[in-house]
CSV table of C-alpha atoms in Angstrom, one decimal:
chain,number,residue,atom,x,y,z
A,1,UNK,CA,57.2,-42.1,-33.4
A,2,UNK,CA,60.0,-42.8,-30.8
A,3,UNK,CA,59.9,-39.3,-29.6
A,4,UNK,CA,56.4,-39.5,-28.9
A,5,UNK,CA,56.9,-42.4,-26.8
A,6,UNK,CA,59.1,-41.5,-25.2
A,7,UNK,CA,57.4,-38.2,-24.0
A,8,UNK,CA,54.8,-40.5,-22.7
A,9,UNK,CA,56.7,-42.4,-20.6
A,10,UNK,CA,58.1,-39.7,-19.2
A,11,UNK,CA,55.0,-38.4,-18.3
A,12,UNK,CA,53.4,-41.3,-16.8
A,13,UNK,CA,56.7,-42.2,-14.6
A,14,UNK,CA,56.6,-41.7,-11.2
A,15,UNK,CA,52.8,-40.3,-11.0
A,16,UNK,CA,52.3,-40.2,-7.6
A,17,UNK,CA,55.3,-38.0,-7.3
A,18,UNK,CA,54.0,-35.6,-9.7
A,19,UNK,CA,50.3,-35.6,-8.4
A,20,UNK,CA,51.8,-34.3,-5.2
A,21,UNK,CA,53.7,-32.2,-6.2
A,22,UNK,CA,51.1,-30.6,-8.0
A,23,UNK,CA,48.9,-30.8,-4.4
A,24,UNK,CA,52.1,-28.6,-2.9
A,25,UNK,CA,51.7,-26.5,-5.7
A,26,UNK,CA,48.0,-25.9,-5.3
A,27,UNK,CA,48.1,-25.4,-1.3
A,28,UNK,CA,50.8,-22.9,-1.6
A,29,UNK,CA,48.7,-21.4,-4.3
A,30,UNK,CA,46.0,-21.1,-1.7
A,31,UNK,CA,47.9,-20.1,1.5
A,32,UNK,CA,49.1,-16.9,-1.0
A,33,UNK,CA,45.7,-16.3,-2.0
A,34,UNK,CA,44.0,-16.3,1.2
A,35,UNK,CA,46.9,-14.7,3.3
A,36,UNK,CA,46.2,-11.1,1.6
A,37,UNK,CA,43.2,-9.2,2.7
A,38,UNK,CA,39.6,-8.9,1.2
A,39,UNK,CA,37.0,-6.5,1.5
A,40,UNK,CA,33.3,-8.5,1.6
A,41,UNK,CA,29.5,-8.1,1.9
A,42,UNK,CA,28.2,-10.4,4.6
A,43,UNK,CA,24.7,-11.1,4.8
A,44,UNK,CA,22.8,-11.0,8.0
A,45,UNK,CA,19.3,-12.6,8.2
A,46,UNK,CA,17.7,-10.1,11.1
A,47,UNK,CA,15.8,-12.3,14.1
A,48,UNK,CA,14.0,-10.3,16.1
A,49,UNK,CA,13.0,-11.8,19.6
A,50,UNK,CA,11.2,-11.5,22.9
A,51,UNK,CA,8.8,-9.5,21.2
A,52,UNK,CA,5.8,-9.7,23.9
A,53,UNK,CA,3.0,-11.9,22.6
A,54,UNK,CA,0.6,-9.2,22.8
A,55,UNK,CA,2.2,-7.6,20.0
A,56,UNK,CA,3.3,-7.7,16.6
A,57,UNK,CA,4.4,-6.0,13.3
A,58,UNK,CA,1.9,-3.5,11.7
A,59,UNK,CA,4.7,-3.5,8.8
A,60,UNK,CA,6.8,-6.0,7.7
A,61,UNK,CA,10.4,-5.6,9.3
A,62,UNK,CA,13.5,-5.7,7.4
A,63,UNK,CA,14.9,-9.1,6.9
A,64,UNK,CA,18.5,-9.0,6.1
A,65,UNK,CA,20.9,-6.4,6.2
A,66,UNK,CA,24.8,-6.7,4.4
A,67,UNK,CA,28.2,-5.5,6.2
A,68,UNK,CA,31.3,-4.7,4.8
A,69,UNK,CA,33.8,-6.9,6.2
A,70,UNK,CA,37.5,-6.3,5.9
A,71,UNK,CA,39.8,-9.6,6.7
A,72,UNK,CA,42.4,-12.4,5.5
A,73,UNK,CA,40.9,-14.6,3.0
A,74,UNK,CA,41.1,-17.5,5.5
A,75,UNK,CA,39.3,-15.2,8.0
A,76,UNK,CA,36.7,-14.6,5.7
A,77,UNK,CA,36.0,-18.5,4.1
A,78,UNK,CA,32.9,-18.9,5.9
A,79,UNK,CA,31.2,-15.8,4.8
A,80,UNK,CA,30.8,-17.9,1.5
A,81,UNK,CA,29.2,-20.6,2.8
A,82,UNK,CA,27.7,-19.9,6.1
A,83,UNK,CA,24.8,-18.7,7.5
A,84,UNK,CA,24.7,-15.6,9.8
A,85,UNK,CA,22.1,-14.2,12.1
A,86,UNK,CA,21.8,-10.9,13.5
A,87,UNK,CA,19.5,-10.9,17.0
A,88,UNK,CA,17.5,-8.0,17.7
A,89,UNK,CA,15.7,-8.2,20.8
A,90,UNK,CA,12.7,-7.0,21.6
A,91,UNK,CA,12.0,-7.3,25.2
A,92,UNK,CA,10.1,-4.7,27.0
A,93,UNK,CA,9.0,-3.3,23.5
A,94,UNK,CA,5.5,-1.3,23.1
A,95,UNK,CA,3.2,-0.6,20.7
A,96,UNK,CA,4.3,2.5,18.2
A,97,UNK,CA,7.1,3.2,16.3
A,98,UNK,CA,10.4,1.3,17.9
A,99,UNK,CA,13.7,3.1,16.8
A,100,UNK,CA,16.9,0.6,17.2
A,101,UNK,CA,20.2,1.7,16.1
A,102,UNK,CA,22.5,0.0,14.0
A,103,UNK,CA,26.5,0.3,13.6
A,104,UNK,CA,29.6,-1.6,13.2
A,105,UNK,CA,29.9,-2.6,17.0
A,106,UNK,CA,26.7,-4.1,17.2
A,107,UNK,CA,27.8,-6.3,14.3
A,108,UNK,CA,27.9,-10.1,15.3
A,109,UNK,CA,30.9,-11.8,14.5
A,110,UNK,CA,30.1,-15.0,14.7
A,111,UNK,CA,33.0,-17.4,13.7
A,112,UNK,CA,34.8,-14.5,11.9
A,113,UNK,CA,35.8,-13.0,14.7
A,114,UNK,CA,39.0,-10.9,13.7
A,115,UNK,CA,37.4,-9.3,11.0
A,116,UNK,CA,36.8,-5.6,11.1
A,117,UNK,CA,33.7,-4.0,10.2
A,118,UNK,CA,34.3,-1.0,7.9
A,119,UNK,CA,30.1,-0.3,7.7
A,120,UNK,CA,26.5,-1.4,6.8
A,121,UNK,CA,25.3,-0.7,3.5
A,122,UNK,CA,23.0,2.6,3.9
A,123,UNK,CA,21.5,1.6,7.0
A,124,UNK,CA,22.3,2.9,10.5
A,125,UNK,CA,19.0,2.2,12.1
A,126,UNK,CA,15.8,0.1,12.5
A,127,UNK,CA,12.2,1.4,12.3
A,128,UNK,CA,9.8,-0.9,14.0
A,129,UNK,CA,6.5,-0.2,13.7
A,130,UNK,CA,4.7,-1.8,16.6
A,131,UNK,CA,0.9,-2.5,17.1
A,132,UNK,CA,-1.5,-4.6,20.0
A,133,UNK,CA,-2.9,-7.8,18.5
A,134,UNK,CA,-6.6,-7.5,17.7
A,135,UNK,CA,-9.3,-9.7,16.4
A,136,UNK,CA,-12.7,-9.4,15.0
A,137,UNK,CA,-15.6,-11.5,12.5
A,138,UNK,CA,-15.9,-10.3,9.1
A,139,UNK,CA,-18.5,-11.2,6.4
A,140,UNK,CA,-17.4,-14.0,4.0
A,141,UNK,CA,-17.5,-13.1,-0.2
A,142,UNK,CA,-17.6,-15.5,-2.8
A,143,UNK,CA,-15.1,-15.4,-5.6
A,144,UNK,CA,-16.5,-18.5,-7.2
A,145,UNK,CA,-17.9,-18.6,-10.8
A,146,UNK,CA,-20.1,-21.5,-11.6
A,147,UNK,CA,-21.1,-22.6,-15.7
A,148,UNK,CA,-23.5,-25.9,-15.8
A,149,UNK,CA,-23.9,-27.5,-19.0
A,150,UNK,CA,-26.5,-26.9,-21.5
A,151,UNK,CA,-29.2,-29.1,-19.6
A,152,UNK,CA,-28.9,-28.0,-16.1
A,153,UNK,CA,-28.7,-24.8,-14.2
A,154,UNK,CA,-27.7,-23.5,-10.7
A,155,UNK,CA,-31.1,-22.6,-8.5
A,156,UNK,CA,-30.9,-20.5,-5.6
A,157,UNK,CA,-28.1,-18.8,-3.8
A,158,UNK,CA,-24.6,-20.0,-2.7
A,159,UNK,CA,-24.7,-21.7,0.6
A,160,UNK,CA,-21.5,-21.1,2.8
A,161,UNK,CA,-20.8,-22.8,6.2
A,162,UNK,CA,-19.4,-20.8,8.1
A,163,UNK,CA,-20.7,-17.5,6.4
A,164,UNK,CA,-18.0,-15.1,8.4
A,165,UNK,CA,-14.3,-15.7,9.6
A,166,UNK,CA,-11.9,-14.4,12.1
A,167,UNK,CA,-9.6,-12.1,11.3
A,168,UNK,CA,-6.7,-12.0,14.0
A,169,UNK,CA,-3.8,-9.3,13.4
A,170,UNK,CA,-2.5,-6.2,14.5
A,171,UNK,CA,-5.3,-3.4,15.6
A,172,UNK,CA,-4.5,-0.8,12.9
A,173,UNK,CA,-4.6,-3.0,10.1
A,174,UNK,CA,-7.8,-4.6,11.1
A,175,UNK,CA,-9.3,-1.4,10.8
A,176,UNK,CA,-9.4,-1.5,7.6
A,177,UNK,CA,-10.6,-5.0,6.5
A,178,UNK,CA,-14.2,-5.5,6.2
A,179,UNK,CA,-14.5,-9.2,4.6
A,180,UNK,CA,-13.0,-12.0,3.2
A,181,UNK,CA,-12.7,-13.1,0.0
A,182,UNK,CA,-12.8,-16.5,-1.4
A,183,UNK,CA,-10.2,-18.5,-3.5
A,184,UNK,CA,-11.0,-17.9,-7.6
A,185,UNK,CA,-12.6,-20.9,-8.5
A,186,UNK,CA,-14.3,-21.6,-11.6
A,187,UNK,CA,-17.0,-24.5,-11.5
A,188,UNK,CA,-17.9,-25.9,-14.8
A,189,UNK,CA,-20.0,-28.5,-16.7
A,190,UNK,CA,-21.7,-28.8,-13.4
A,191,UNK,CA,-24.7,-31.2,-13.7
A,192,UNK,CA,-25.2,-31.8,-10.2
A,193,UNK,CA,-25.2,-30.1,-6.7
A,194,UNK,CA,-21.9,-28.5,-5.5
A,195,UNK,CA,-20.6,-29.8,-2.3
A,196,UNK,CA,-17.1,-28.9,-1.6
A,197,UNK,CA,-14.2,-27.2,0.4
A,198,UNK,CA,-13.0,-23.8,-0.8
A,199,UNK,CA,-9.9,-22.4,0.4
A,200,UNK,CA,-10.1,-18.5,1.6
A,201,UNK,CA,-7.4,-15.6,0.7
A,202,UNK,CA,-5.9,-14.3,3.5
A,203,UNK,CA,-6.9,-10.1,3.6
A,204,UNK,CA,-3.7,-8.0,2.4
A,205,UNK,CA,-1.2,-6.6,5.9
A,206,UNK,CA,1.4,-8.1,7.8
A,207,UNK,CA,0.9,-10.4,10.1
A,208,UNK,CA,-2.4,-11.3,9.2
A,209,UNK,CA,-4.1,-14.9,9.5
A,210,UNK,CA,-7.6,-16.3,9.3
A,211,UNK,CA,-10.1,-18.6,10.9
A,212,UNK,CA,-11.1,-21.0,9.4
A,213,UNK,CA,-9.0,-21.2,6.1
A,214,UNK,CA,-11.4,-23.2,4.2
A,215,UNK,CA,-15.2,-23.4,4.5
A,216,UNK,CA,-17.7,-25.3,2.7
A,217,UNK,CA,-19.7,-24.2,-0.3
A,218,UNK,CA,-23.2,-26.0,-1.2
A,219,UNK,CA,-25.4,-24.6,-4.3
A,220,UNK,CA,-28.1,-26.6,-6.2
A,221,UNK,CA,-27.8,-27.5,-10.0
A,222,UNK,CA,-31.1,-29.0,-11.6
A,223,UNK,CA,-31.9,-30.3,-14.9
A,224,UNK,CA,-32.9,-27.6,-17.2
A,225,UNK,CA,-36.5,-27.2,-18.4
A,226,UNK,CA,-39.1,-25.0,-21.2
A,227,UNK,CA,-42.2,-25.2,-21.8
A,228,UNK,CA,-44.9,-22.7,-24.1
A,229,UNK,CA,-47.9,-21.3,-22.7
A,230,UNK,CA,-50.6,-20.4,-25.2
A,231,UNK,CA,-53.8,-18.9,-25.6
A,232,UNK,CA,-52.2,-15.9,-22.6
A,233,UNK,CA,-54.7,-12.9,-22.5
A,234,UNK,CA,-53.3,-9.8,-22.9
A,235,UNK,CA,-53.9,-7.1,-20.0
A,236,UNK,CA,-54.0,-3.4,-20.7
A,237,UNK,CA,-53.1,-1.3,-17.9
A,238,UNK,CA,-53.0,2.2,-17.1
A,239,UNK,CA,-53.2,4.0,-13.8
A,240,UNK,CA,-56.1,6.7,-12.8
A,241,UNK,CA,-57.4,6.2,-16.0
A,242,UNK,CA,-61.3,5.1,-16.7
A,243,UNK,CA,-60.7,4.3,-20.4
A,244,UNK,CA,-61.1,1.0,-21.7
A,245,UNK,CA,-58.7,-0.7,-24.5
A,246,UNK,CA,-59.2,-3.4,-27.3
A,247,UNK,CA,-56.4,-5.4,-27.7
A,248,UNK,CA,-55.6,-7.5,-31.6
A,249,UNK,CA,-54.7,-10.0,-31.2
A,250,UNK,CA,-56.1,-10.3,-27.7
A,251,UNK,CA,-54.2,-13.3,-27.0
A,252,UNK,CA,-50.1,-14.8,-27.1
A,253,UNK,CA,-47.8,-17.6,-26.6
A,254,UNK,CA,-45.4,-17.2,-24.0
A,255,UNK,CA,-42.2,-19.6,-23.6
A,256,UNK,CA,-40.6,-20.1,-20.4
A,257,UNK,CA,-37.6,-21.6,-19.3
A,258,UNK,CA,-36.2,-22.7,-15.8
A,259,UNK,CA,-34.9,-25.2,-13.4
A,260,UNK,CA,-37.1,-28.5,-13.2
A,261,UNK,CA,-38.7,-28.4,-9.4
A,262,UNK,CA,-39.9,-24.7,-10.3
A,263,UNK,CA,-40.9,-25.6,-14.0
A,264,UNK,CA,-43.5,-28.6,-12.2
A,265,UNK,CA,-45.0,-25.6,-9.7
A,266,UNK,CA,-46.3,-23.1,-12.4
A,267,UNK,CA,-49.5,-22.9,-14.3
A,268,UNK,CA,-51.1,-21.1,-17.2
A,269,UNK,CA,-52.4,-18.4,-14.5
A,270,UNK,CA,-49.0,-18.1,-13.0
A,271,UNK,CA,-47.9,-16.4,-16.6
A,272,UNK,CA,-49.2,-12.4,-17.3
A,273,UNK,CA,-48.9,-10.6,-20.4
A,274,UNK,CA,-49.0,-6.9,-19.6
A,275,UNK,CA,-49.1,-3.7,-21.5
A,276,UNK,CA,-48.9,-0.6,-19.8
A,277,UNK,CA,-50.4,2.4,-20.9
A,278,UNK,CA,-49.7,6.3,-20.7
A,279,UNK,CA,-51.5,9.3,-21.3
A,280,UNK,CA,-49.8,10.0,-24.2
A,281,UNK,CA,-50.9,7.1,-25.9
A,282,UNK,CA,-52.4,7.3,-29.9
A,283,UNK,CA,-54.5,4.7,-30.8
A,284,UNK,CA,-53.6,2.2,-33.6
A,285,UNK,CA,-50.2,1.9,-33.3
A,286,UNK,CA,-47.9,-1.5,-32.4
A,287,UNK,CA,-47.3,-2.3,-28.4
A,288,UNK,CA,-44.4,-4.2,-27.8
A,289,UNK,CA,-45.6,-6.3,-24.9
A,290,UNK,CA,-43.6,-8.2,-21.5
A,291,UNK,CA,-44.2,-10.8,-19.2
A,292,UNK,CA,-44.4,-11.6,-16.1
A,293,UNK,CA,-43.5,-15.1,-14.4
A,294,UNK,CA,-42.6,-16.0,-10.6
A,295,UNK,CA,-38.4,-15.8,-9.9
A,296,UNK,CA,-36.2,-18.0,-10.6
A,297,UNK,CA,-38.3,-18.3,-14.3
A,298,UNK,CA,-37.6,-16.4,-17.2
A,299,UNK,CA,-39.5,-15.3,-20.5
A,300,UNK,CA,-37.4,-16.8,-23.2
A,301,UNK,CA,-40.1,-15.5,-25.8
A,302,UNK,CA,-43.5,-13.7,-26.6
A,303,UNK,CA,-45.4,-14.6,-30.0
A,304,UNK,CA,-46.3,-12.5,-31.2
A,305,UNK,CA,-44.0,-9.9,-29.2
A,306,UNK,CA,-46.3,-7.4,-29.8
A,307,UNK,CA,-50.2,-5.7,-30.3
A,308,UNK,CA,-52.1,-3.5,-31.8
A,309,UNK,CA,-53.8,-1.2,-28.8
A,310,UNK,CA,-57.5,0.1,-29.5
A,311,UNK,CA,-58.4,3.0,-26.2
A,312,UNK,CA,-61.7,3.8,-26.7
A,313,UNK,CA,-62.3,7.2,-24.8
A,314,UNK,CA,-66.2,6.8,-25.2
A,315,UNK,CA,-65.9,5.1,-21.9
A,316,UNK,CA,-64.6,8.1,-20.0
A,317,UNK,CA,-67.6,9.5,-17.9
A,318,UNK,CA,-68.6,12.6,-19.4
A,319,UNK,CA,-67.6,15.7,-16.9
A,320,UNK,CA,-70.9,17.7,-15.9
A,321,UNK,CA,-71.2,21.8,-16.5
C-alpha cells in the first residue's frame, strides 16, 4: 500500500514540469514529422470567368480537378484545410467547342508556394462546349392528379394562368424542348374548387431556367349527383334501310350520374336509348342496348340492359319487274 503511494506522489509532483515536457516532446514530434516530404492530391474547385454574357455552357463544365503535389509537410498543412481555386478565363471566348490546356505550370499555388507539381490526375486539357444564349415560349403540361371524395367530383378542364413559360438557355439545347412540365402533385379528398400555386420542373440541359417558376392552377369540384330516368323509349336505328323494327320491352330505365349544375340542366328528352342495326341482323334474338347523355354525364346503368329486336321486312317496298 505504501508503494502505491508512493508511485502517486511521484507522479503528481511537479506537474507542470512534466506537462511541458511532454509539449517539447510533442512539438519535436511534429517538426520531425512535417520536416520530411509528402506526396498529395490537392483539390482545385475550377472558376471560370469573363465568359461574355451572351454566352454560356451547352454542357456542364468540369468542376474540380486534383494535382499531385510534392512538398515538406509544413509546406503542404493547408492543403488539408484550405480551399483552392483554379481561374480559367474566358475572355474573348465564342460559341463552339473551346479547347484550354492544362499542365503543371498553369497550377496555382496559392499559399503553398514551394511545392512542386509532379501532374494532374488524367487530365491535360479542358473541353468547353460553348453556345449563344437563346429564349423562346413553350406550352405548359400538367403533372397534377386530382381524387375528390365520394360526394364530389372535378367538372371541366384544368385552368392554368399563365398557360406557357419562357424558357431561356443555350440555343442548341432549346432546340430540343417543346414544354414544360408541372411539379407531381396529387390533390385528394378535394370537396371544393382548387385554387393554388404549383411549382414548375425546370426542362433537363445545362444552364437552363424558367419564367415564371410557379403558376396558378384553378379547376372546379362540385357535389356529386344521380338520378333514374324511366319510361326511355327505345330507338332502332339502321342506315339506308326502309325496314321497320318492334322493340320488347319497348321502353327502360336509364340511371345517370354527374356533377350537380349539369345534373339541374337535363331532362327526360335529353337521355336516348339507341340500338343500331346491321344488315346482318336475325330477328328474335337479345340486343344489348347504350345510351346517350350530353358530356360531362355518364350512364351508370340501363334496366333492363337489353331487348328483344322484331324487323319486320314486310315493310320493305316491293322492287317492280
Amino acid at each position: 500500500m505504501a508503494t502505491i503511494r508512493y508511485i502517486l506522489r511521484r507522479v503528481v509532483h511537479n506537474p507542470g514540469v512534466k506537462l511541458l515536457a511532454l509539449a517539447l516532446a510533442l512539438l519535436l514530434w511534429f517538426h520531425v514529422a512535417t520536416d520530411r516530404e509528402y506526396e498529395v492530391d490537392v483539390r482545385y474547385e475550377l472558376a471560370y470567368r469573363h465568359l461574355p454574357d451572351s454566352l454560356t455552357f451547352s454542357e456542364a463544365p468540369l468542376a474540380a480537378i486534383d494535382a499531385r503535389m510534392r512538398g515538406t509537410g509544413k509546406l503542404l498543412l493547408p492543403s488539408l484545410w484550405g480551399k483552392f481555386v483554379w481561374p480559367i478565363d474566358l475572355t474573348g471566348a465564342k460559341a463552339g467547342t473551346m479547347t484550354v490546356p492544362l499542365g503543371p505550370a498553369q497550377v496555382p499555388l496559392l499559399g503553398i508556394e514551394g511545392a512542386r507539381v509532379l501532374g494532374l490526375n488524367d487530365v491535360n486539357e479542358l473541353k468547353l462546349h460553348i453556345d449563344r444564349i437563346g429564349s423562346k415560349i413553350v406550352p405548359l403540361v400538367s403533372n397534377c392528379a386530382f381524387e375528390t371524395d365520394a360526394g364530389h367530383v372535378c367538372v371541366g378542364a384544368e385552368e392554368w394562368t399563365p398557360d406557357s413559360v419562357r424558357v431561356t438557355g443555350p440555343r442548341t439545347v432549346l432546340a430540343g424542348i417543346s414544354s414544360v412540365f408541372t411539379r407531381r402533385v396529387q390533390l385528394a379528398d378535394l370537396k371544393g374548387p382548387v385554387d393554388r400555386e404549383i411549382e414548375l420542373t425546370p426542362p433537363p440541359g445545362n444552364d437552363i431556367s424558367i419564367s415564371p417558376q410557379r403558376v396558378r392552377l384553378r379547376r372546379m369540384v362540385e357535389e356529386y349527383m344521380e338520378r333514374e330516368y324511366s319510361g326511355q323509349p327505345v330507338q332502332v336505328r339502321m342506315p339506308d334501310s326502309p325496314d321497320t323494327f318492334g322493340v320488347t320491352p319497348p321502353t327502360v330505365s336509364v340511371q345517370v350520374g354527374g356533377p350537380r349544375s349539369e345534373m339541374e340542366k337535363i331532362v327526360a328528352d335529353s337521355v336516348s336509348v339507341v340500338y343500331v342495326a346491321t344488315v346482318n341482323d336475325s330477328t328474335g334474338l337479345r340486343r344489348h342496348l347504350r345510351a346517350q347523355v350530353p358530356a360531362p354525364l355518364r350512364v351508370l346503368k340501363i334496366s333492363p340492359d337489353s331487348v328483344t329486336v322484331w324487323r319486320d321486312a314486310r315493310s320493305r317496298p316491293r322492287a317492280r319487274h
